Coordinates of C-alpha atoms and ligand atoms in Angstrom, one line a residue:
M101 CA 0.0 0.0 0.0
R102 CA 1.5 3.4 -1.0
Q103 CA 1.0 6.1 1.6
P104 CA -0.2 9.3 -0.2
L105 CA 2.2 12.2 0.0
V106 CA 1.1 15.8 -0.2
A107 CA 4.1 18.1 -0.7
G108 CA 3.9 21.9 -0.8
N109 CA 6.2 23.7 -3.2
W110 CA 6.2 27.3 -2.1
K111 CA 8.4 28.4 -5.0
M112 CA 9.8 32.0 -4.6
N113 CA 7.1 33.2 -2.2
G114 CA 6.9 34.3 1.3
S115 CA 8.6 36.4 4.0
Q116 CA 9.6 35.7 7.5
E117 CA 6.3 36.9 8.7
S118 CA 4.1 35.1 6.2
I119 CA 6.0 31.9 6.5
K120 CA 5.8 31.9 10.3
T121 CA 2.0 32.2 10.0
L122 CA 1.9 29.5 7.3
L123 CA 4.1 27.0 9.3
S124 CA 2.1 27.4 12.5
G125 CA -1.2 27.1 10.6
I126 CA -0.1 23.8 9.0
K127 CA 1.3 22.5 12.3
S128 CA -1.8 23.3 14.3
G129 CA -4.1 21.8 11.6
M130 CA -2.4 18.5 11.3
G131 CA -5.0 16.9 13.5
R132 CA -7.3 17.0 10.4
V133 CA -4.9 14.8 8.4
N134 CA -5.0 11.1 9.1
N135 CA -3.6 9.3 6.1
A136 CA -1.2 11.4 4.0
E137 CA 2.4 12.1 4.6
V138 CA 2.8 15.9 4.5
A139 CA 5.9 17.9 3.5
V140 CA 6.7 21.5 2.5
C141 CA 9.5 22.6 0.2
A142 CA 10.6 26.0 1.2
P143 CA 12.8 28.6 -0.4
A144 CA 16.3 27.7 0.8
I145 CA 16.7 30.7 3.0
Y146 CA 13.6 29.8 5.0
I147 CA 14.4 26.2 5.5
P148 CA 15.8 26.9 9.1
M149 CA 12.4 28.3 10.0
A150 CA 10.7 25.1 8.7
Q151 CA 13.1 23.1 10.8
A152 CA 12.5 25.1 13.9
E153 CA 8.7 25.1 13.6
L154 CA 8.1 21.6 12.2
Q155 CA 10.4 19.6 14.4
D156 CA 8.2 16.7 15.9
S157 CA 5.1 18.0 14.1
G158 CA 4.8 15.0 11.7
V159 CA 5.4 17.4 8.8
A160 CA 8.6 16.9 6.8
W161 CA 10.4 19.6 4.9
G162 CA 12.7 19.9 1.9
G163 CA 14.4 22.0 -0.7
Q164 CA 13.1 23.1 -4.1
D165 CA 16.3 22.2 -5.9
V166 CA 19.8 20.8 -5.1
S167 CA 23.3 21.0 -6.6
T168 CA 24.9 18.1 -8.4
E169 CA 28.1 19.0 -6.6
A170 CA 29.2 18.3 -3.1
S171 CA 30.9 21.6 -2.2
G172 CA 33.2 24.3 -3.5
A173 CA 33.2 27.1 -6.1
F174 CA 29.5 26.9 -7.2
T175 CA 28.1 30.3 -6.4
G176 CA 24.5 30.4 -5.5
E177 CA 24.1 26.6 -5.2
I178 CA 22.9 24.6 -2.3
S179 CA 24.3 21.2 -1.6
T180 CA 22.7 18.0 -0.4
A181 CA 24.8 18.2 2.8
M182 CA 23.4 21.7 3.5
L183 CA 19.8 20.6 3.1
Q184 CA 20.5 17.7 5.4
D185 CA 22.3 20.0 7.9
F186 CA 18.9 21.6 8.3
G187 CA 17.0 18.4 8.6
C188 CA 15.5 18.2 5.1
K189 CA 14.0 14.9 4.0
Y190 CA 13.1 15.9 0.4
A191 CA 14.5 17.7 -2.5
I192 CA 12.6 18.6 -5.6
V193 CA 14.6 18.1 -8.8
G194 CA 13.7 19.0 -12.4
H195 CA 10.7 21.2 -11.7
S196 CA 9.5 22.6 -15.1
E197 CA 10.4 26.1 -14.0
R198 CA 14.0 25.0 -13.5
R199 CA 13.9 23.1 -16.8
T200 CA 12.4 26.1 -18.6
Y201 CA 14.1 29.2 -17.0
H202 CA 17.4 27.6 -16.1
G203 CA 17.8 25.3 -19.1
E204 CA 18.1 22.2 -17.0
S205 CA 18.4 19.1 -19.3
D206 CA 17.0 15.7 -18.6
Q207 CA 20.6 14.5 -18.0
Y208 CA 21.4 17.3 -15.6
V209 CA 18.2 16.6 -13.7
A210 CA 19.1 13.0 -13.5
K211 CA 22.4 14.0 -11.9
K212 CA 20.6 16.0 -9.4
Y213 CA 18.4 13.0 -8.7
A214 CA 21.5 10.9 -8.2
A215 CA 23.2 13.4 -5.9
A216 CA 20.1 13.7 -3.7
R217 CA 19.6 10.0 -3.5
A218 CA 23.3 9.2 -2.8
A219 CA 23.1 11.6 0.1
G220 CA 20.0 10.0 1.5
L221 CA 17.6 12.7 0.6
V222 CA 14.4 11.7 -1.1
P223 CA 14.3 13.3 -4.5
I224 CA 11.0 14.4 -6.0
L225 CA 11.5 14.1 -9.7
C226 CA 9.2 16.4 -11.7
I227 CA 8.3 15.4 -15.2
G228 CA 5.6 16.7 -17.6
E229 CA 4.7 17.9 -21.0
T230 CA 4.0 21.5 -22.3
L231 CA 0.7 22.4 -23.9
E232 CA 2.4 22.3 -27.3
E233 CA 3.7 18.8 -26.7
R234 CA 0.3 17.6 -25.5
E235 CA -1.3 19.1 -28.6
Q236 CA 1.3 17.3 -30.8
G237 CA 0.3 14.1 -29.1
I238 CA 3.8 13.4 -27.7
T239 CA 3.0 13.6 -23.9
E240 CA 4.1 10.0 -23.4
E241 CA 7.2 10.4 -25.4
V242 CA 8.2 13.5 -23.3
V243 CA 7.6 12.0 -19.9
A244 CA 9.3 8.7 -21.0
R245 CA 12.4 10.6 -22.1
Q246 CA 12.5 12.6 -18.8
L247 CA 12.0 9.4 -16.7
D248 CA 14.4 7.3 -18.8
A249 CA 17.2 9.8 -18.1
V250 CA 17.2 8.8 -14.5
I251 CA 16.8 5.1 -15.2
E252 CA 19.7 5.3 -17.7
L253 CA 22.0 7.0 -15.2
E254 CA 21.0 5.2 -12.0
G255 CA 19.2 2.1 -12.9
V256 CA 15.5 1.5 -12.2
A257 CA 16.2 0.6 -8.5
A258 CA 17.0 4.2 -7.9
L259 CA 13.3 5.1 -8.3
A260 CA 12.6 3.0 -5.2
N261 CA 14.2 5.8 -3.1
G262 CA 12.4 8.7 -4.7
V263 CA 9.1 10.1 -5.7
I264 CA 7.9 11.0 -9.2
A265 CA 5.7 14.1 -9.7
Y266 CA 3.8 14.3 -13.0
E267 CA 3.2 17.9 -13.6
P268 CA 1.7 18.9 -17.0
V269 CA 3.3 22.3 -17.6
W270 CA 0.1 23.7 -19.0
A271 CA -1.7 23.0 -15.7
I272 CA 0.9 24.7 -13.4
G273 CA -0.3 27.9 -11.9
T274 CA -2.9 28.3 -14.7
G275 CA -6.0 27.1 -12.8
K276 CA -6.3 24.5 -15.6
T277 CA -6.1 21.1 -13.8
A278 CA -5.7 18.0 -15.8
T279 CA -9.0 16.0 -15.5
P280 CA -8.6 13.0 -13.2
D281 CA -8.8 10.7 -16.2
Q282 CA -6.2 12.7 -18.1
A283 CA -3.9 12.6 -15.2
Q284 CA -4.6 8.9 -14.4
D285 CA -3.7 8.0 -18.0
V286 CA -0.3 9.5 -17.8
H287 CA 0.3 8.2 -14.2
Q288 CA -0.6 4.7 -15.5
F289 CA 1.8 5.1 -18.4
I290 CA 4.6 6.2 -16.1
R291 CA 4.1 3.3 -13.7
G292 CA 3.9 0.9 -16.7
R293 CA 7.2 2.3 -17.9
V294 CA 8.8 1.6 -14.6
A295 CA 7.2 -1.8 -14.4
A296 CA 8.7 -2.8 -17.7
H297 CA 12.0 -2.6 -15.9
D298 CA 10.9 -3.8 -12.4
Q299 CA 7.4 -4.5 -11.2
A300 CA 8.2 -4.2 -7.5
V301 CA 9.7 -0.8 -7.9
A302 CA 6.7 0.3 -10.0
D303 CA 4.3 -1.0 -7.3
G304 CA 6.1 0.9 -4.6
V305 CA 7.0 4.3 -6.2
R306 CA 4.7 7.2 -5.4
I307 CA 3.6 9.2 -8.4
L308 CA 2.2 12.6 -7.4
Y309 CA 0.1 14.9 -9.5
G310 CA 0.9 18.6 -9.7
G311 CA -0.8 21.4 -11.5
S312 CA -3.5 23.6 -10.0
M313 CA -4.5 21.0 -7.4
K314 CA -6.9 22.5 -4.9
P315 CA -9.0 21.3 -2.0
D316 CA -12.0 21.0 -4.3
N317 CA -10.4 18.8 -7.0
A318 CA -7.8 16.9 -4.9
A319 CA -10.1 14.1 -3.6
E320 CA -11.1 13.0 -7.1
L321 CA -7.5 13.1 -8.4
I322 CA -6.1 11.3 -5.5
S323 CA -8.8 8.6 -5.7
K324 CA -7.4 7.5 -9.0
P325 CA -5.4 4.2 -8.7
D326 CA -2.1 5.6 -9.9
I327 CA -2.2 9.0 -8.3
D328 CA -0.5 8.9 -4.9
G329 CA -0.9 12.5 -3.7
G330 CA 0.1 15.9 -5.0
L331 CA 2.8 18.5 -5.4
I332 CA 1.1 21.7 -4.6
G333 CA 2.2 25.2 -5.7
G334 CA -0.3 28.1 -5.2
A335 CA -2.6 26.3 -2.9
S336 CA 0.2 25.4 -0.5
L337 CA 0.7 29.0 0.5
K338 CA -2.5 29.1 2.6
A339 CA -2.6 26.7 5.5
D340 CA -6.3 26.0 5.2
D341 CA -6.1 25.2 1.4
F342 CA -3.0 23.0 1.9
L343 CA -4.6 21.1 4.8
G344 CA -7.8 20.7 2.7
I345 CA -5.7 18.9 0.1
C346 CA -4.0 16.8 2.7
E347 CA -7.4 15.9 4.1
A348 CA -8.6 14.9 0.7
A349 CA -6.2 12.0 1.0
N350 CA -7.8 10.8 4.2
Ligands
PGA42 P1 0.5 24.9 -8.9 O1 2.0 24.5 -9.0 O2 -0.2 24.1 -7.8 O3 0.5 26.4 -8.5 O4 -0.1 24.7 -10.2 C1 2.4 23.2 -8.9 C2 3.9 23.0 -9.0 O5 4.5 23.8 -9.8 O6 4.5 22.2 -8.3

């Protein structure tokens, strides 16, 4: 049985004040959540606040990106050891915003996945097609290519230590959610692709949906057989909305 995971991705949002409110709101509402594992991925500079507030709360925390390198002359980067120094469990890798605005290739993302995993962090590998790619009918080809980069570098067993997030780029921050059936189709395809290498890994790996997930559409999405939770952007910035999604997995 895969335990659902609901992970917030705050992106580049928040201030000390707003994040304090958000963290305490999530913490105090955790009594509403009885099934999902819950995590928040904070901007790096606010991770110490998450650590201080969420210690022993049952909510995990993580980074939104991580370096492929261990340490040294890599200005602006955050290493796996630094994330772990502040108690992070998770690290998002390959978010479409990193792929698009920072030119991260499938191979580079696979290296980030490998670095996170080698360090003992749980990588959340984001994959997903653009609107143009969906309209061209190449959704499966795109997500397969993004997934295969990790399998080629690391072997399929590496997916047993991570989480996959299917995030159709056209659904991110647009209010356009994939329908539960559209999402399920791709999730099933992804799981099948993993199963072609290793059935046990495919059965165990959690595949989250991301893209305008909200309290009012979360239950239907998460009820689909291959959707194991969500990676939540906009709706993770308000404790009540975020908790509403976590509750949808109850
Ligand atoms: P959204 O973002 O929920 O705001 O669409 C999801 C994501 O980018 O992870």
